[in-house]
């Protein structure tokens, strides 16, 4: 009994990137194609892996794809998915496979138990489709006529799709010239009964850059500002909120030490230096400026990189003023500046029990952390 995985990697993926085909892009420290291949190589139930590539990708393939004794010499695909699939299946003939799993290289997050279950199910069916429920409402449009399809009768198809080798090879021979977007369709057109296997939400197809799974990135920030020595009817600004205090903060800007620490945390999460790199204290245009400007800039950089801020957490350290009555106002103020909901902002306060410079009421320190999905 010989079972082979046929991986279709001949597409040019121009919706993803005009220059490098998506299967050769990095994902979690390796290229997408290597990750797709590795699931099948790891499976004890797969004897060989055949990859079908575009002829003009051969240099990329040779340079980037890891060698393995299960990996058969590469073969070249055609101009459509169906052609590539057929060319790959023909390539396998000398190995007399019994079962074949046909998989798109753009689905790199395949779980091993799907491979095992599919191979097992192929003992009962000539073909097995991998299904996921449709969560959007789907409509059928023909001219001006639009019909809402009954969602409970719909499913979406993933790959791999499993086949009895001889059955799928002859289905391709019989369907020459058509252009099916998957292989099961050919068997359905020819009246075969299909087995169904539940797919996985992790087995997503990568079509656009935005389909790449995001990674969590953490940043932390720390800042200290000193109180001026002349007492009076002053206030400090923390997180954009004015808090009455006998001493004002000495600073180049508005001295919002909370927003400074937070700006550094946001910049840290995306490895974009620190607040001083972006807003040098030597530059007069930043004197007495509202520190919200710094934080908004850092948030915009996250957005420009395609990142999403998940949450931030602040600890304000000072003996005086008492921060507790202002924590909710600070939380809401930061949420407004960062365009996040208040539930994503945590504001905590502590004293140092009279110890150190904060204990001596010489200044305020703030620690901040920020999590970004990028
Ligand atoms: Mg500062």
mmCIF file of C-alpha atoms and ligand atoms in Angstrom:
data_model
loop_
_atom_site.group_PDB
_atom_site.id
_atom_site.type_symbol
_atom_site.label_atom_id
_atom_site.label_comp_id
_atom_site.label_asym_id
_atom_site.label_seq_id
_atom_site.Cartn_x
_atom_site.Cartn_y
_atom_site.Cartn_z
ATOM 1 C CA UNK A 1 0.000 0.000 0.000
ATOM 2 C CA UNK A 2 1.627 3.247 -1.156
ATOM 3 C CA UNK A 3 0.238 6.639 -0.187
ATOM 4 C CA UNK A 4 1.599 9.822 -1.740
ATOM 5 C CA UNK A 5 0.958 13.486 -0.981
ATOM 6 C CA UNK A 6 0.806 15.654 -4.076
ATOM 7 C CA UNK A 7 1.457 19.298 -3.240
ATOM 8 C CA UNK A 8 0.439 21.878 -5.809
ATOM 9 C CA UNK A 9 2.851 24.813 -5.669
ATOM 10 C CA UNK A 10 2.846 25.996 -9.270
ATOM 11 C CA UNK A 11 0.742 29.127 -8.682
ATOM 12 C CA UNK A 12 2.196 32.612 -9.002
ATOM 13 C CA UNK A 13 0.037 34.102 -6.197
ATOM 14 C CA UNK A 14 -0.056 37.613 -7.655
ATOM 15 C CA UNK A 15 -2.834 38.656 -5.231
ATOM 16 C CA UNK A 16 -0.303 38.077 -2.446
ATOM 17 C CA UNK A 17 2.894 39.603 -3.843
ATOM 18 C CA UNK A 18 3.809 40.536 -7.411
ATOM 19 C CA UNK A 19 7.520 39.696 -6.945
ATOM 20 C CA UNK A 20 7.924 36.487 -4.911
ATOM 21 C CA UNK A 21 5.330 33.689 -5.117
ATOM 22 C CA UNK A 22 3.591 33.290 -1.751
ATOM 23 C CA UNK A 23 4.720 29.677 -1.215
ATOM 24 C CA UNK A 24 8.308 30.974 -0.985
ATOM 25 C CA UNK A 25 7.484 33.640 1.637
ATOM 26 C CA UNK A 26 8.570 33.270 5.254
ATOM 27 C CA UNK A 27 6.105 32.171 7.919
ATOM 28 C CA UNK A 28 7.298 31.424 11.465
ATOM 29 C CA UNK A 29 10.938 31.023 10.505
ATOM 30 C CA UNK A 30 10.517 28.934 7.357
ATOM 31 C CA UNK A 31 9.003 29.329 3.907
ATOM 32 C CA UNK A 32 5.325 28.432 3.507
ATOM 33 C CA UNK A 33 6.128 25.582 1.091
ATOM 34 C CA UNK A 34 8.545 23.867 3.524
ATOM 35 C CA UNK A 35 5.901 24.069 6.253
ATOM 36 C CA UNK A 36 3.261 22.585 3.935
ATOM 37 C CA UNK A 37 5.633 19.764 2.930
ATOM 38 C CA UNK A 38 6.687 19.041 6.524
ATOM 39 C CA UNK A 39 3.190 18.007 7.701
ATOM 40 C CA UNK A 40 3.204 15.178 5.161
ATOM 41 C CA UNK A 41 6.823 14.231 5.789
ATOM 42 C CA UNK A 42 6.063 13.963 9.524
ATOM 43 C CA UNK A 43 3.073 11.684 8.907
ATOM 44 C CA UNK A 44 4.015 7.996 9.188
ATOM 45 C CA UNK A 45 1.159 7.172 6.826
ATOM 46 C CA UNK A 46 2.666 9.109 3.891
ATOM 47 C CA UNK A 47 5.340 7.283 1.873
ATOM 48 C CA UNK A 48 6.335 10.047 -0.542
ATOM 49 C CA UNK A 49 5.712 13.715 -1.207
ATOM 50 C CA UNK A 50 5.535 14.990 -4.779
ATOM 51 C CA UNK A 51 5.670 18.765 -5.263
ATOM 52 C CA UNK A 52 4.456 20.385 -8.477
ATOM 53 C CA UNK A 53 6.047 23.763 -9.184
ATOM 54 C CA UNK A 54 6.134 26.355 -11.960
ATOM 55 C CA UNK A 55 9.132 25.922 -14.272
ATOM 56 C CA UNK A 56 10.308 29.486 -13.581
ATOM 57 C CA UNK A 57 10.387 28.805 -9.812
ATOM 58 C CA UNK A 58 12.995 26.049 -10.076
ATOM 59 C CA UNK A 59 15.837 28.221 -8.752
ATOM 60 C CA UNK A 60 13.730 29.342 -5.774
ATOM 61 C CA UNK A 61 12.731 25.739 -5.106
ATOM 62 C CA UNK A 62 16.301 24.437 -5.250
ATOM 63 C CA UNK A 63 17.563 27.225 -3.032
ATOM 64 C CA UNK A 64 14.828 27.179 -0.380
ATOM 65 C CA UNK A 65 13.143 23.787 -0.128
ATOM 66 C CA UNK A 66 14.684 21.362 2.364
ATOM 67 C CA UNK A 67 15.749 17.973 1.034
ATOM 68 C CA UNK A 68 14.210 14.814 2.519
ATOM 69 C CA UNK A 69 14.248 11.188 1.456
ATOM 70 C CA UNK A 70 10.419 11.154 1.227
ATOM 71 C CA UNK A 71 10.526 14.101 -1.186
ATOM 72 C CA UNK A 72 10.369 13.001 -4.833
ATOM 73 C CA UNK A 73 12.136 14.950 -7.616
ATOM 74 C CA UNK A 74 10.038 17.990 -8.434
ATOM 75 C CA UNK A 75 7.759 18.081 -11.480
ATOM 76 C CA UNK A 76 6.459 21.064 -13.428
ATOM 77 C CA UNK A 77 2.836 22.160 -13.497
ATOM 78 C CA UNK A 78 0.653 23.632 -16.213
ATOM 79 C CA UNK A 79 -1.232 26.880 -16.664
ATOM 80 C CA UNK A 80 -4.253 25.948 -14.515
ATOM 81 C CA UNK A 81 -4.612 24.178 -11.172
ATOM 82 C CA UNK A 82 -6.340 21.279 -12.885
ATOM 83 C CA UNK A 83 -3.491 20.876 -15.387
ATOM 84 C CA UNK A 84 -0.891 20.982 -12.607
ATOM 85 C CA UNK A 85 -2.791 18.395 -10.606
ATOM 86 C CA UNK A 86 -3.037 16.073 -13.622
ATOM 87 C CA UNK A 87 0.665 16.478 -14.489
ATOM 88 C CA UNK A 88 1.556 15.666 -10.871
ATOM 89 C CA UNK A 89 -0.675 12.582 -10.856
ATOM 90 C CA UNK A 90 0.883 11.330 -14.101
ATOM 91 C CA UNK A 91 4.341 11.757 -12.603
ATOM 92 C CA UNK A 92 3.397 9.270 -9.859
ATOM 93 C CA UNK A 93 2.456 6.415 -12.212
ATOM 94 C CA UNK A 94 5.822 4.511 -11.984
ATOM 95 C CA UNK A 95 5.365 4.293 -8.182
ATOM 96 C CA UNK A 96 1.932 2.580 -8.470
ATOM 97 C CA UNK A 97 0.365 4.493 -5.572
ATOM 98 C CA UNK A 98 -2.880 3.269 -4.024
ATOM 99 C CA UNK A 99 -3.942 6.507 -2.359
ATOM 100 C CA UNK A 100 -3.076 10.108 -3.066
ATOM 101 C CA UNK A 101 -3.751 13.258 -1.046
ATOM 102 C CA UNK A 102 -3.796 16.413 -3.170
ATOM 103 C CA UNK A 103 -2.928 19.569 -1.238
ATOM 104 C CA UNK A 104 -2.479 23.260 -2.002
ATOM 105 C CA UNK A 105 0.899 24.628 -0.870
ATOM 106 C CA UNK A 106 -0.866 27.782 0.357
ATOM 107 C CA UNK A 107 -2.321 25.848 3.334
ATOM 108 C CA UNK A 108 0.730 25.445 5.579
ATOM 109 C CA UNK A 109 -1.057 24.799 8.887
ATOM 110 C CA UNK A 110 -2.341 21.275 8.314
ATOM 111 C CA UNK A 111 -2.755 19.059 11.377
ATOM 112 C CA UNK A 112 -1.362 15.516 11.243
ATOM 113 C CA UNK A 113 -4.594 13.867 12.429
ATOM 114 C CA UNK A 114 -6.434 15.199 9.361
ATOM 115 C CA UNK A 115 -3.932 13.309 7.175
ATOM 116 C CA UNK A 116 -4.418 10.066 9.187
ATOM 117 C CA UNK A 117 -8.229 10.303 9.252
ATOM 118 C CA UNK A 118 -8.377 11.026 5.524
ATOM 119 C CA UNK A 119 -6.201 8.028 4.656
ATOM 120 C CA UNK A 120 -8.333 5.815 6.892
ATOM 121 C CA UNK A 121 -11.559 7.091 5.301
ATOM 122 C CA UNK A 122 -10.171 6.267 1.847
ATOM 123 C CA UNK A 123 -10.646 2.572 2.748
ATOM 124 C CA UNK A 124 -14.405 3.222 2.408
ATOM 125 C CA UNK A 125 -14.589 5.903 -0.292
ATOM 126 C CA UNK A 126 -12.880 6.554 -3.630
ATOM 127 C CA UNK A 127 -12.614 10.201 -2.650
ATOM 128 C CA UNK A 128 -12.745 12.216 0.583
ATOM 129 C CA UNK A 129 -13.478 15.936 0.723
ATOM 130 C CA UNK A 130 -12.266 18.124 3.592
ATOM 131 C CA UNK A 131 -15.083 20.372 4.774
ATOM 132 C CA UNK A 132 -15.614 23.433 6.947
ATOM 133 C CA UNK A 133 -18.992 25.016 7.772
ATOM 134 C CA UNK A 134 -19.825 28.267 5.991
ATOM 135 C CA UNK A 135 -20.275 31.058 8.529
ATOM 136 C CA UNK A 136 -21.134 33.907 6.128
ATOM 137 C CA UNK A 137 -24.479 34.028 4.379
ATOM 138 C CA UNK A 138 -23.835 33.077 0.753
ATOM 139 C CA UNK A 139 -25.869 34.403 -2.154
ATOM 140 C CA UNK A 140 -26.095 33.181 -5.730
ATOM 141 C CA UNK A 141 -26.261 35.898 -8.371
ATOM 142 C CA UNK A 142 -27.252 35.325 -11.968
ATOM 143 C CA UNK A 143 -27.946 38.548 -13.884
ATOM 144 C CA UNK A 144 -30.364 40.552 -11.745
ATOM 145 C CA UNK A 145 -31.587 37.458 -9.964
ATOM 146 C CA UNK A 146 -30.104 36.965 -6.475
ATOM 147 C CA UNK A 147 -30.927 34.002 -4.245
ATOM 148 C CA UNK A 148 -29.819 33.449 -0.631
ATOM 149 C CA UNK A 149 -28.544 29.894 -0.309
ATOM 150 C CA UNK A 150 -29.521 27.803 2.767
ATOM 151 C CA UNK A 151 -26.392 27.990 4.911
ATOM 152 C CA UNK A 152 -26.993 24.695 6.744
ATOM 153 C CA UNK A 153 -26.698 22.878 3.416
ATOM 154 C CA UNK A 154 -23.430 24.580 2.426
ATOM 155 C CA UNK A 155 -19.852 23.783 3.226
ATOM 156 C CA UNK A 156 -16.502 25.120 2.068
ATOM 157 C CA UNK A 157 -13.771 22.820 0.825
ATOM 158 C CA UNK A 158 -10.208 22.756 2.067
ATOM 159 C CA UNK A 159 -7.288 20.619 1.003
ATOM 160 C CA UNK A 160 -5.928 17.990 1.176
ATOM 161 C CA UNK A 161 -8.559 16.049 -0.703
ATOM 162 C CA UNK A 162 -7.991 12.289 -0.659
ATOM 163 C CA UNK A 163 -8.403 9.873 -3.561
ATOM 164 C CA UNK A 164 -8.014 6.372 -4.757
ATOM 165 C CA UNK A 165 -5.160 7.005 -7.193
ATOM 166 C CA UNK A 166 -6.539 5.206 -10.257
ATOM 167 C CA UNK A 167 -9.956 6.851 -9.817
ATOM 168 C CA UNK A 168 -8.649 10.421 -9.699
ATOM 169 C CA UNK A 169 -6.157 9.799 -12.527
ATOM 170 C CA UNK A 170 -8.911 8.563 -14.855
ATOM 171 C CA UNK A 171 -11.249 11.386 -13.720
ATOM 172 C CA UNK A 172 -8.592 13.864 -14.877
ATOM 173 C CA UNK A 173 -8.177 12.016 -18.173
ATOM 174 C CA UNK A 174 -11.952 12.228 -18.708
ATOM 175 C CA UNK A 175 -12.103 15.922 -17.751
ATOM 176 C CA UNK A 176 -9.279 17.228 -19.949
ATOM 177 C CA UNK A 177 -9.834 20.838 -20.946
ATOM 178 C CA UNK A 178 -12.215 21.756 -18.112
ATOM 179 C CA UNK A 179 -10.995 24.041 -15.344
ATOM 180 C CA UNK A 180 -12.150 22.844 -11.931
ATOM 181 C CA UNK A 181 -10.791 24.717 -8.914
ATOM 182 C CA UNK A 182 -10.488 21.495 -6.926
ATOM 183 C CA UNK A 183 -10.145 17.785 -7.695
ATOM 184 C CA UNK A 184 -13.297 16.496 -5.933
ATOM 185 C CA UNK A 185 -15.392 18.472 -8.451
ATOM 186 C CA UNK A 186 -14.166 16.175 -11.232
ATOM 187 C CA UNK A 187 -15.457 13.095 -9.394
ATOM 188 C CA UNK A 188 -18.757 14.770 -8.523
ATOM 189 C CA UNK A 189 -19.217 15.629 -12.201
ATOM 190 C CA UNK A 190 -18.651 11.955 -12.976
ATOM 191 C CA UNK A 191 -21.178 10.730 -10.381
ATOM 192 C CA UNK A 192 -18.925 9.319 -7.641
ATOM 193 C CA UNK A 193 -19.997 9.090 -3.999
ATOM 194 C CA UNK A 194 -17.727 11.267 -1.858
ATOM 195 C CA UNK A 195 -16.753 10.786 1.782
ATOM 196 C CA UNK A 196 -16.664 13.905 3.956
ATOM 197 C CA UNK A 197 -14.133 14.720 6.649
ATOM 198 C CA UNK A 198 -14.253 17.773 8.905
ATOM 199 C CA UNK A 199 -11.401 20.214 8.257
ATOM 200 C CA UNK A 200 -9.906 22.746 10.628
ATOM 201 C CA UNK A 201 -10.029 26.506 11.090
ATOM 202 C CA UNK A 202 -6.214 26.487 11.318
ATOM 203 C CA UNK A 203 -5.928 24.993 7.833
ATOM 204 C CA UNK A 204 -6.608 28.361 6.206
ATOM 205 C CA UNK A 205 -5.564 29.190 2.685
ATOM 206 C CA UNK A 206 -3.174 32.089 2.370
ATOM 207 C CA UNK A 207 -4.303 34.288 -0.507
ATOM 208 C CA UNK A 208 -3.500 37.814 0.679
ATOM 209 C CA UNK A 209 -0.729 39.178 2.917
ATOM 210 C CA UNK A 210 -3.403 39.726 5.581
ATOM 211 C CA UNK A 211 -4.113 35.965 5.677
ATOM 212 C CA UNK A 212 -0.728 35.273 7.290
ATOM 213 C CA UNK A 213 -1.206 34.355 10.937
ATOM 214 C CA UNK A 214 -0.228 37.271 13.163
ATOM 215 C CA UNK A 215 2.426 36.968 15.838
ATOM 216 C CA UNK A 216 2.253 38.457 19.316
ATOM 217 C CA UNK A 217 4.929 41.047 20.025
ATOM 218 C CA UNK A 218 5.514 42.588 23.421
ATOM 219 C CA UNK A 219 7.028 45.966 24.239
ATOM 220 C CA UNK A 220 7.843 47.595 27.530
ATOM 221 C CA UNK A 221 8.548 51.172 28.476
ATOM 222 C CA UNK A 222 9.843 52.999 31.536
ATOM 223 C CA UNK A 223 10.067 56.705 32.275
ATOM 224 C CA UNK A 224 10.794 58.964 35.210
ATOM 225 C CA UNK A 225 10.132 62.660 35.675
ATOM 226 C CA UNK A 226 11.232 64.875 38.500
ATOM 227 C CA UNK A 227 9.104 67.338 40.461
ATOM 228 C CA UNK A 228 10.087 71.030 40.459
ATOM 229 C CA UNK A 229 11.091 72.321 43.907
ATOM 230 C CA UNK A 230 8.761 75.332 44.223
ATOM 231 C CA UNK A 231 5.465 74.389 45.865
ATOM 232 C CA UNK A 232 2.248 76.058 44.787
ATOM 233 C CA UNK A 233 -1.146 75.532 43.225
ATOM 234 C CA UNK A 234 0.125 73.176 40.500
ATOM 235 C CA UNK A 235 -0.916 69.982 38.728
ATOM 236 C CA UNK A 236 0.699 67.026 36.990
ATOM 237 C CA UNK A 237 -0.559 65.444 33.770
ATOM 238 C CA UNK A 238 -0.737 61.641 33.725
ATOM 239 C CA UNK A 239 -2.242 59.788 30.787
ATOM 240 C CA UNK A 240 -3.637 63.114 29.547
ATOM 241 C CA UNK A 241 -5.478 63.757 32.857
ATOM 242 C CA UNK A 242 -4.718 66.805 35.031
ATOM 243 C CA UNK A 243 -4.148 65.867 38.677
ATOM 244 C CA UNK A 244 -3.775 68.678 41.279
ATOM 245 C CA UNK A 245 -0.438 68.524 43.102
ATOM 246 C CA UNK A 246 1.749 70.957 45.046
ATOM 247 C CA UNK A 247 4.666 70.412 42.668
ATOM 248 C CA UNK A 248 4.677 70.485 38.886
ATOM 249 C CA UNK A 249 6.789 68.140 36.773
ATOM 250 C CA UNK A 250 10.014 69.327 35.184
ATOM 251 C CA UNK A 251 9.988 68.414 31.513
ATOM 252 C CA UNK A 252 10.665 69.501 27.979
ATOM 253 C CA UNK A 253 7.145 68.512 26.858
ATOM 254 C CA UNK A 254 4.031 68.492 29.067
ATOM 255 C CA UNK A 255 5.865 65.947 31.260
ATOM 256 C CA UNK A 256 3.244 63.221 30.908
ATOM 257 C CA UNK A 257 5.454 60.447 32.190
ATOM 258 C CA UNK A 258 2.670 57.854 31.735
ATOM 259 C CA UNK A 259 2.268 58.613 28.043
ATOM 260 C CA UNK A 260 6.052 58.651 27.589
ATOM 261 C CA UNK A 261 6.479 55.184 29.108
ATOM 262 C CA UNK A 262 3.521 53.945 27.083
ATOM 263 C CA UNK A 263 4.874 55.421 23.843
ATOM 264 C CA UNK A 264 8.125 53.535 24.445
ATOM 265 C CA UNK A 265 6.190 50.318 25.110
ATOM 266 C CA UNK A 266 4.299 50.668 21.812
ATOM 267 C CA UNK A 267 7.510 51.493 19.907
ATOM 268 C CA UNK A 268 9.229 48.591 21.651
ATOM 269 C CA UNK A 269 6.603 46.102 20.490
ATOM 270 C CA UNK A 270 7.348 46.978 16.861
ATOM 271 C CA UNK A 271 11.119 47.462 17.378
ATOM 272 C CA UNK A 272 11.000 51.100 16.272
ATOM 273 C CA UNK A 273 13.455 52.637 18.716
ATOM 274 C CA UNK A 274 12.388 54.917 21.551
ATOM 275 C CA UNK A 275 10.532 58.186 22.011
ATOM 276 C CA UNK A 276 13.779 60.190 21.852
ATOM 277 C CA UNK A 277 14.560 58.801 18.386
ATOM 278 C CA UNK A 278 11.258 60.092 17.068
ATOM 279 C CA UNK A 279 10.961 63.320 19.128
ATOM 280 C CA UNK A 280 14.433 64.554 20.158
ATOM 281 C CA UNK A 281 14.409 66.709 23.330
ATOM 282 C CA UNK A 282 16.858 69.001 21.509
ATOM 283 C CA UNK A 283 14.185 69.859 18.949
ATOM 284 C CA UNK A 284 12.331 73.036 20.052
ATOM 285 C CA UNK A 285 9.124 72.050 18.250
ATOM 286 C CA UNK A 286 8.426 69.416 20.944
ATOM 287 C CA UNK A 287 8.707 71.790 23.917
ATOM 288 C CA UNK A 288 5.451 71.986 25.918
ATOM 289 C CA UNK A 289 3.793 69.720 23.378
ATOM 290 C CA UNK A 290 0.831 67.512 24.356
ATOM 291 C CA UNK A 291 2.378 64.034 24.832
ATOM 292 C CA UNK A 292 -0.674 62.484 23.156
ATOM 293 C CA UNK A 293 1.093 63.497 19.911
ATOM 294 C CA UNK A 294 3.925 61.032 20.713
ATOM 295 C CA UNK A 295 1.594 58.171 21.567
ATOM 296 C CA UNK A 296 -0.598 58.714 18.499
ATOM 297 C CA UNK A 297 2.541 58.662 16.334
ATOM 298 C CA UNK A 298 3.594 55.293 17.818
ATOM 299 C CA UNK A 299 0.068 53.882 17.315
ATOM 300 C CA UNK A 300 0.108 55.044 13.695
ATOM 301 C CA UNK A 301 3.420 53.254 13.129
ATOM 302 C CA UNK A 302 1.833 50.027 14.430
ATOM 303 C CA UNK A 303 -1.071 50.534 12.037
ATOM 304 C CA UNK A 304 1.236 51.266 9.083
ATOM 305 C CA UNK A 305 3.010 47.956 9.702
ATOM 306 C CA UNK A 306 -0.334 46.114 9.688
ATOM 307 C CA UNK A 307 -0.255 45.547 13.450
ATOM 308 C CA UNK A 308 -3.118 45.600 15.926
ATOM 309 C CA UNK A 309 -2.631 46.674 19.543
ATOM 310 C CA UNK A 310 -4.134 44.038 21.786
ATOM 311 C CA UNK A 311 -3.769 45.691 25.211
ATOM 312 C CA UNK A 312 -1.601 47.946 27.344
ATOM 313 C CA UNK A 313 -0.799 47.828 31.041
ATOM 314 C CA UNK A 314 0.592 50.708 33.118
ATOM 315 C CA UNK A 315 1.944 50.933 36.636
ATOM 316 C CA UNK A 316 2.318 54.465 38.004
ATOM 317 C CA UNK A 317 4.770 54.639 40.903
ATOM 318 C CA UNK A 318 4.651 57.655 43.244
ATOM 319 C CA UNK A 319 4.070 58.531 46.882
ATOM 320 C CA UNK A 320 2.042 61.612 45.960
ATOM 321 C CA UNK A 321 -0.265 62.640 44.389
ATOM 322 C CA UNK A 322 -2.744 59.877 45.195
ATOM 323 C CA UNK A 323 -3.510 58.317 41.791
ATOM 324 C CA UNK A 324 -6.402 56.021 42.788
ATOM 325 C CA UNK A 325 -9.262 58.540 42.260
ATOM 326 C CA UNK A 326 -7.962 59.250 38.741
ATOM 327 C CA UNK A 327 -7.296 55.718 37.458
ATOM 328 C CA UNK A 328 -10.578 55.407 35.540
ATOM 329 C CA UNK A 329 -10.186 58.875 33.963
ATOM 330 C CA UNK A 330 -6.622 57.980 32.897
ATOM 331 C CA UNK A 331 -7.824 54.659 31.486
ATOM 332 C CA UNK A 332 -10.541 56.381 29.418
ATOM 333 C CA UNK A 333 -8.217 59.155 28.304
ATOM 334 C CA UNK A 334 -5.568 56.702 27.045
ATOM 335 C CA UNK A 335 -8.272 54.651 25.300
ATOM 336 C CA UNK A 336 -9.364 57.808 23.437
ATOM 337 C CA UNK A 337 -5.803 58.757 22.447
ATOM 338 C CA UNK A 338 -5.002 55.222 21.228
ATOM 339 C CA UNK A 339 -8.418 54.701 19.641
ATOM 340 C CA UNK A 340 -8.935 51.534 21.713
ATOM 341 C CA UNK A 341 -11.668 50.477 24.094
ATOM 342 C CA UNK A 342 -11.151 51.107 27.823
ATOM 343 C CA UNK A 343 -11.150 47.356 28.445
ATOM 344 C CA UNK A 344 -7.843 47.187 26.540
ATOM 345 C CA UNK A 345 -6.199 49.684 28.898
ATOM 346 C CA UNK A 346 -5.078 48.791 32.400
ATOM 347 C CA UNK A 347 -3.945 51.517 34.809
ATOM 348 C CA UNK A 348 -2.464 50.554 38.163
ATOM 349 C CA UNK A 349 -0.829 52.676 40.822
ATOM 350 C CA UNK A 350 1.488 51.959 43.699
ATOM 351 C CA UNK A 351 3.730 53.698 46.217
ATOM 352 C CA UNK A 352 7.159 52.445 47.220
ATOM 353 C CA UNK A 353 6.350 52.610 50.953
ATOM 354 C CA UNK A 354 8.389 55.761 51.320
ATOM 355 C CA UNK A 355 11.510 54.193 49.817
ATOM 356 C CA UNK A 356 13.633 55.596 47.006
ATOM 357 C CA UNK A 357 13.163 58.789 45.003
ATOM 358 C CA UNK A 358 9.432 58.230 44.540
ATOM 359 C CA UNK A 359 9.124 57.532 48.257
ATOM 360 C CA UNK A 360 10.883 60.820 48.985
ATOM 361 C CA UNK A 361 8.324 62.493 46.686
ATOM 362 C CA UNK A 362 11.026 63.660 44.290
ATOM 363 C CA UNK A 363 9.308 62.376 41.165
ATOM 364 C CA UNK A 364 7.066 59.868 39.396
ATOM 365 C CA UNK A 365 8.037 56.650 37.586
ATOM 366 C CA UNK A 366 5.838 54.706 35.170
ATOM 367 C CA UNK A 367 6.224 51.179 33.821
ATOM 368 C CA UNK A 368 4.260 50.262 30.715
ATOM 369 C CA UNK A 369 3.711 47.124 28.643
ATOM 370 C CA UNK A 370 2.027 46.784 25.278
ATOM 371 C CA UNK A 371 1.037 43.717 23.251
ATOM 372 C CA UNK A 372 0.817 44.032 19.477
ATOM 373 C CA UNK A 373 -0.396 41.418 16.997
ATOM 374 C CA UNK A 374 1.704 41.782 13.861
HETATM 375 MG MG1 LIG B 1 9.746 61.492 29.599
#
